[in-house]
mmCIF file of C-alpha atoms and ligand atoms in Angstrom:
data_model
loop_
_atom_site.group_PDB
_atom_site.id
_atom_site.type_symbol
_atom_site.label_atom_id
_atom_site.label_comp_id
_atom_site.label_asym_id
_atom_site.label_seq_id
_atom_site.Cartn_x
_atom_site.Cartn_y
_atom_site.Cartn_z
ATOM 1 C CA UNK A 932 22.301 22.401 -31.996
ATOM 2 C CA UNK A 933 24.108 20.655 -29.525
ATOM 3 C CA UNK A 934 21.696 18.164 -28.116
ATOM 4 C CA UNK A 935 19.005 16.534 -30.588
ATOM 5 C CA UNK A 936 15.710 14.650 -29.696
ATOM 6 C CA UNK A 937 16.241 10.570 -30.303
ATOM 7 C CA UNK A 938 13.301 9.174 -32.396
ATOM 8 C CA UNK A 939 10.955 6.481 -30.392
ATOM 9 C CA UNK A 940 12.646 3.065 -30.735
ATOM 10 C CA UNK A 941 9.135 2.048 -31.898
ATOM 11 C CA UNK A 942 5.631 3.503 -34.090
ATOM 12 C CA UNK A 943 3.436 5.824 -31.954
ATOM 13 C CA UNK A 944 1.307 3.032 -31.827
ATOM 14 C CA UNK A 945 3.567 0.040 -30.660
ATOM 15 C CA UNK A 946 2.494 0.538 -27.068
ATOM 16 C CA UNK A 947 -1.302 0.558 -27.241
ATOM 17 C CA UNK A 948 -3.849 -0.024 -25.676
ATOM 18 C CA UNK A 949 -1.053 0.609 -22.653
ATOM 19 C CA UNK A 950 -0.270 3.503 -23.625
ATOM 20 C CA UNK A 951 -2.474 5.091 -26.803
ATOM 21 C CA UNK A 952 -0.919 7.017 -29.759
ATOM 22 C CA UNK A 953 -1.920 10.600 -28.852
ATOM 23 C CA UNK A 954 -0.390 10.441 -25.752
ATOM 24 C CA UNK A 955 2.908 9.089 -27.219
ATOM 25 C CA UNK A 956 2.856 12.243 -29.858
ATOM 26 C CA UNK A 957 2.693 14.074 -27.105
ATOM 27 C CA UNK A 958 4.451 12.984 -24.641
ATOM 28 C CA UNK A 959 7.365 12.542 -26.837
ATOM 29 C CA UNK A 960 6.860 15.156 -29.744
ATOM 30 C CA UNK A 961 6.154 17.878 -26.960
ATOM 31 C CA UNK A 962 7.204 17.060 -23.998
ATOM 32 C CA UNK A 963 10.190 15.408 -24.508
ATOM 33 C CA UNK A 964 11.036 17.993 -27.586
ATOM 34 C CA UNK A 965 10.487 21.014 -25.496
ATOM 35 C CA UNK A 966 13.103 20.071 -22.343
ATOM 36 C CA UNK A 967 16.096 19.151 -25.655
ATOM 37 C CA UNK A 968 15.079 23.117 -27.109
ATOM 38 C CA UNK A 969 15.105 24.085 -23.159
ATOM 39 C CA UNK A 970 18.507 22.520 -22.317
ATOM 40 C CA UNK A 971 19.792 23.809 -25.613
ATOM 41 C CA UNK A 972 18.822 27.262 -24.718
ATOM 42 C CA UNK A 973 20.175 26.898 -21.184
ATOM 43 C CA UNK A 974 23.921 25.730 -22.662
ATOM 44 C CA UNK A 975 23.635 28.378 -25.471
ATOM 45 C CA UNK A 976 26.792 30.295 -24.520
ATOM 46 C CA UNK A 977 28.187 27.217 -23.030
ATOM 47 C CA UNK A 978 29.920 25.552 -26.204
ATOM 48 C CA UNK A 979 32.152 23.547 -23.945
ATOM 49 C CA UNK A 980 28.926 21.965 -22.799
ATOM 50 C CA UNK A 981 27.878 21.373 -25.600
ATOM 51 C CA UNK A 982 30.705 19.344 -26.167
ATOM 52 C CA UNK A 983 29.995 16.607 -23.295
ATOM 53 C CA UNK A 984 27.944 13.666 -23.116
ATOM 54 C CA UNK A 985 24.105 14.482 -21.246
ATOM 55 C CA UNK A 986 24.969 11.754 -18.695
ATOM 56 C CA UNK A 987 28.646 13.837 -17.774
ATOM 57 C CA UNK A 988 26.621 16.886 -17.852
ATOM 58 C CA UNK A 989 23.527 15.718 -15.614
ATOM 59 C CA UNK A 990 25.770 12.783 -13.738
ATOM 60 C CA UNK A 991 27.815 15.892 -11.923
ATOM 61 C CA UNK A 992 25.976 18.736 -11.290
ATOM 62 C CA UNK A 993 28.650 20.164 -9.256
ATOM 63 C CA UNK A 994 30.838 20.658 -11.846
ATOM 64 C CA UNK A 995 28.046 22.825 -13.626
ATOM 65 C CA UNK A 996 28.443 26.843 -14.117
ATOM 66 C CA UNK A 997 26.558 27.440 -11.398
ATOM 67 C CA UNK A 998 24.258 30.179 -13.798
ATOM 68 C CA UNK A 999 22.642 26.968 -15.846
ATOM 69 C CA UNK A 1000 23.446 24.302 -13.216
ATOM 70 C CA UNK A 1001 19.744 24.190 -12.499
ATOM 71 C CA UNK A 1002 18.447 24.699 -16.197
ATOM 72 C CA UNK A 1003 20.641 21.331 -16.752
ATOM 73 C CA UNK A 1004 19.213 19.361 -13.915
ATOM 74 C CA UNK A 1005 15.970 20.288 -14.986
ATOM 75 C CA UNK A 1006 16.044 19.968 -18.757
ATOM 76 C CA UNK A 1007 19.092 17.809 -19.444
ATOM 77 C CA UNK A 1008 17.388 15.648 -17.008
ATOM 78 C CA UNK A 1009 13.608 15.707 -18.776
ATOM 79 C CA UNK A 1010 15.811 14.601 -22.127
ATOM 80 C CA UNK A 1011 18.010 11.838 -20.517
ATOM 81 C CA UNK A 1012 15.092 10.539 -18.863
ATOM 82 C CA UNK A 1013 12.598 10.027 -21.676
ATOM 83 C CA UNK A 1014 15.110 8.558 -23.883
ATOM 84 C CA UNK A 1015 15.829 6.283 -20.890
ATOM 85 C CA UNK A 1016 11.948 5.694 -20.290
ATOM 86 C CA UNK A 1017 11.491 4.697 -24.278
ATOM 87 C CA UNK A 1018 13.955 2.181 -24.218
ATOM 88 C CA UNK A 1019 12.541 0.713 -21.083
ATOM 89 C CA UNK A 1020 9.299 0.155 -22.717
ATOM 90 C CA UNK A 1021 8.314 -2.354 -25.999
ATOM 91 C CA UNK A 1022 4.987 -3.218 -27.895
ATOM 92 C CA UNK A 1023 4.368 -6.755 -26.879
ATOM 93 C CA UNK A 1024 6.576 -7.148 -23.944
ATOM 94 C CA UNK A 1025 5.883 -7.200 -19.859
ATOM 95 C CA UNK A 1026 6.105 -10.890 -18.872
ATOM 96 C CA UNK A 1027 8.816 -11.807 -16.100
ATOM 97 C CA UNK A 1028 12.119 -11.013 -16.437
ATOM 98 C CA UNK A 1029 14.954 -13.793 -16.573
ATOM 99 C CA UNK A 1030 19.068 -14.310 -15.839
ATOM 100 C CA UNK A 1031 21.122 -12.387 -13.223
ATOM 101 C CA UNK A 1032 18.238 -9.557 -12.653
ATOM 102 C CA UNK A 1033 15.653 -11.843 -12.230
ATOM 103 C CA UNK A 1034 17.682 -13.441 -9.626
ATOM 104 C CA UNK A 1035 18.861 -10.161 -7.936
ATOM 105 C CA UNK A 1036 15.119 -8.921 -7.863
ATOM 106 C CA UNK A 1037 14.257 -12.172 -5.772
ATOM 107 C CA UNK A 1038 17.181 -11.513 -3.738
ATOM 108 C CA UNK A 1039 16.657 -7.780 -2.655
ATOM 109 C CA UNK A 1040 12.718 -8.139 -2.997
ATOM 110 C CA UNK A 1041 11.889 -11.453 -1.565
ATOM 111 C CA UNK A 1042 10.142 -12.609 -4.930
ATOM 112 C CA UNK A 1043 9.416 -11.080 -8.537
ATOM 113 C CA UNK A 1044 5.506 -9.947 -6.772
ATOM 114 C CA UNK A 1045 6.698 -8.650 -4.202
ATOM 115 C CA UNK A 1046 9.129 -6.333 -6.321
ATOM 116 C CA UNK A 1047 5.877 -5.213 -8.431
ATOM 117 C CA UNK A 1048 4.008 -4.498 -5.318
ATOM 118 C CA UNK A 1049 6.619 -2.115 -3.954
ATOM 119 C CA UNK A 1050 7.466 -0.457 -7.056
ATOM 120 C CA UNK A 1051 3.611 0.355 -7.953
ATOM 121 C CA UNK A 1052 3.632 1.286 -4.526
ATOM 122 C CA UNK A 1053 6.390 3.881 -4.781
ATOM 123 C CA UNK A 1054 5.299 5.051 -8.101
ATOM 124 C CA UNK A 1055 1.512 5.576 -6.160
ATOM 125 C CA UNK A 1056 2.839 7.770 -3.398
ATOM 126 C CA UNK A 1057 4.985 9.979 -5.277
ATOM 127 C CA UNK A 1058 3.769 13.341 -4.083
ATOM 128 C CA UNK A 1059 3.609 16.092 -6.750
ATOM 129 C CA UNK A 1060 5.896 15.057 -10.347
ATOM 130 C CA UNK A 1061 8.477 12.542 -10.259
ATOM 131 C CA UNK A 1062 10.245 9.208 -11.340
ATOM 132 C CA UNK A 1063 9.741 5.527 -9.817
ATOM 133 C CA UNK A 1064 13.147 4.025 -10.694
ATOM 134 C CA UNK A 1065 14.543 0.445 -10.169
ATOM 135 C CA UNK A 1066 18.463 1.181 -9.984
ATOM 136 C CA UNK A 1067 21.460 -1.009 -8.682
ATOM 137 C CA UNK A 1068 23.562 0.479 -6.344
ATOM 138 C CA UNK A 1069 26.393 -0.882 -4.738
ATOM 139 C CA UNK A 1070 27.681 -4.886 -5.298
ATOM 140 C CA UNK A 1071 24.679 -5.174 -7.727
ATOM 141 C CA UNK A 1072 21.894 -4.083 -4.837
ATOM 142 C CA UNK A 1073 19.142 -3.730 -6.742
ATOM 143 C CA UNK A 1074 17.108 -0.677 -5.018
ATOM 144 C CA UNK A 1075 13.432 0.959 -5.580
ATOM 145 C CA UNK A 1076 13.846 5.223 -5.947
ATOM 146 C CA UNK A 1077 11.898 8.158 -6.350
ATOM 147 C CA UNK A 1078 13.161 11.225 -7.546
ATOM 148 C CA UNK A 1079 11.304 14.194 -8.089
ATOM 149 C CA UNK A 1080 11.296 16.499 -10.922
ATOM 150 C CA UNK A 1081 13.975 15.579 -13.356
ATOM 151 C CA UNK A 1082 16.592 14.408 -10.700
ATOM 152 C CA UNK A 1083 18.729 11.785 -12.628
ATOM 153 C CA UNK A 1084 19.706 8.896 -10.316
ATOM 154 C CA UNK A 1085 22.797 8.851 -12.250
ATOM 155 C CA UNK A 1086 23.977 12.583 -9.642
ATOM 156 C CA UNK A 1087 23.459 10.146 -6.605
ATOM 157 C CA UNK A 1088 25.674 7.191 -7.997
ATOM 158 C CA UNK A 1089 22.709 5.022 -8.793
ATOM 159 C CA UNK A 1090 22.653 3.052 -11.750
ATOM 160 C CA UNK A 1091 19.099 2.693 -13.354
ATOM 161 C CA UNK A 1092 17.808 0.181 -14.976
ATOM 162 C CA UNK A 1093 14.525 0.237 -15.670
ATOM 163 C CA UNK A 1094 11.949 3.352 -14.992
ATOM 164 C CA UNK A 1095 8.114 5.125 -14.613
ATOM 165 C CA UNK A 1096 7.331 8.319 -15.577
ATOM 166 C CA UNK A 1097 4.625 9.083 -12.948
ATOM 167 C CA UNK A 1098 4.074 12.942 -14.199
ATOM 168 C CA UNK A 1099 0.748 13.611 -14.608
ATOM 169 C CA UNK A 1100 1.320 14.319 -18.275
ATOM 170 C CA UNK A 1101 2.829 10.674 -19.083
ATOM 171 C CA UNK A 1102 -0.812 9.811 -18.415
ATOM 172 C CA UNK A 1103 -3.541 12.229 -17.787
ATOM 173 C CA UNK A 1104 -4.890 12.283 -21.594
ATOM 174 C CA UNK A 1105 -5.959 8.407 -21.342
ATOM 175 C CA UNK A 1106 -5.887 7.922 -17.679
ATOM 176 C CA UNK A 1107 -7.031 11.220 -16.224
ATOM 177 C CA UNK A 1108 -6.669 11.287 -12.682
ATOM 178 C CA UNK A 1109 -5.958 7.137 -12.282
ATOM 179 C CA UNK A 1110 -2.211 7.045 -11.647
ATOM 180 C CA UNK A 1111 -2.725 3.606 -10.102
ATOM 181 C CA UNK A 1112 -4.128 2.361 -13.261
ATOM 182 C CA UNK A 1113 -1.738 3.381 -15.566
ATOM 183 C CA UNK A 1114 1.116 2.080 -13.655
ATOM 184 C CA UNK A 1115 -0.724 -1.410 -13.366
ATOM 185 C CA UNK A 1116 -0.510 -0.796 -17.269
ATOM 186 C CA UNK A 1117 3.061 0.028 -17.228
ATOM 187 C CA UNK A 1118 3.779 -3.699 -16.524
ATOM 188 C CA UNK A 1119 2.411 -4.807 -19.806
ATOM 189 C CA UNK A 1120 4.820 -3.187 -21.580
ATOM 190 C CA UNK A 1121 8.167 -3.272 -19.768
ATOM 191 C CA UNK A 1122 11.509 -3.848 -22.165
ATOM 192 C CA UNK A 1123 12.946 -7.097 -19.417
ATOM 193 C CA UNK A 1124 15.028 -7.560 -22.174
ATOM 194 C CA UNK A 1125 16.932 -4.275 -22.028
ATOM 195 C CA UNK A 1126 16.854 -4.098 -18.389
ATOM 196 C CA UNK A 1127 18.578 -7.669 -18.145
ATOM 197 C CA UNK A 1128 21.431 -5.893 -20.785
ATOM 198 C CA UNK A 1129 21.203 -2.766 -18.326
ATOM 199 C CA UNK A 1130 21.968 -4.889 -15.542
ATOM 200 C CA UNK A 1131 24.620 -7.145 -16.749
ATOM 201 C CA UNK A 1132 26.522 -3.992 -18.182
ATOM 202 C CA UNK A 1133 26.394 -2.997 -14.504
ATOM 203 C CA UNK A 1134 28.021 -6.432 -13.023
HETATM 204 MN MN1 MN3 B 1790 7.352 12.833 -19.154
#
């Protein structure tokens, strides 16, 4: 097997009441299981591919066979993204963010509020299944992103930092149809920590 799935950083529980236990085993024991066994599949006679780091793989599409360039996007991109969404999250965190991305969210943003309105906002109107990502771009920009699908910001020269899973399955089982409050949950739980180490690794 060329690609595994990465354990949670944290129990199925860490994140409640945010987000509840059975839709972490879900969400991560299905979900997030079933695109690593799809991008497997799609790479199967692909050994060289194998071979590379997911963020080569999904980072340069172009490069791709074009007969599994779309089965990588797809599920190379569900995979990298989870993992990436995990991290981004902690039991017991949320709070305001400090050092050089604090700073650079009051400079692109106009204040830390303002940033939170305009993400939720994003994350709100994304039509159909998608991510709400905060990414730097270039000079340390710090930039809000959707992308539908699977679409890693990492093929458009973004670098993320810190992410939402708005598909309806990262929240339907607790929330049902109430996107809006499960992203005003989100902010409970956001890892500033690793985002402020995402960030500096950037500058
Ligand atoms: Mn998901």
């Amino acid at each position: 097997m060329a690609f595994e799935l990465p354990p949670l950083p944290y129990d199925h529980n860490a994140l409640e009441p945010h987000i509840e236990e059975a839709t972490m085993h879900i969400h991560h024991g299905k979900h997030h299981a079933t695109y690593v066994a799809k991008l497997n599949a799609a790479i199967e006679d692909h050994p060289n591919l194998q071979q590379k780091p997911l963020e080569e793989l999904i980072g340069n599409p172009g490069a791709l066979p074009e007969e599994v360039r779309q089965a990588v996007i797809n599920h190379g991109g569900g995979v990298w993204n989870h993992t990436f969404f995990w991290e981004s999250l902690a039991g017991n965190a949320g709070g305001t963010p400090n050092g050089k991305i604090a700073e650079a969210l009051t400079k692109s943003f106009g204040n830390f509020d303002s940033f939170k309105e305009q993400f939720a906002t994003a994350a709100v109107s994304l039509f159909g299944s998608g991510w709400t990502w905060l990414c730097a771009g270039d000079g340390g920009k710090l930039i809000i992103k959707n992308l539908p699908n699977q679409d890693s910001p990492l093929a458009i020269g973004l670098k993320p930092l810190l992410v939402i899973d708005v598909w309806e399955h990262a929240y339907y089982l607790q929330y049902q149809n109430r996107r809006p409050e499960f992203i005003g949950a989100f902010w409970n739980i956001v890892n500033w920590s690793k985002a402020e180490q995402r960030y500096a690794a950037v500058l």
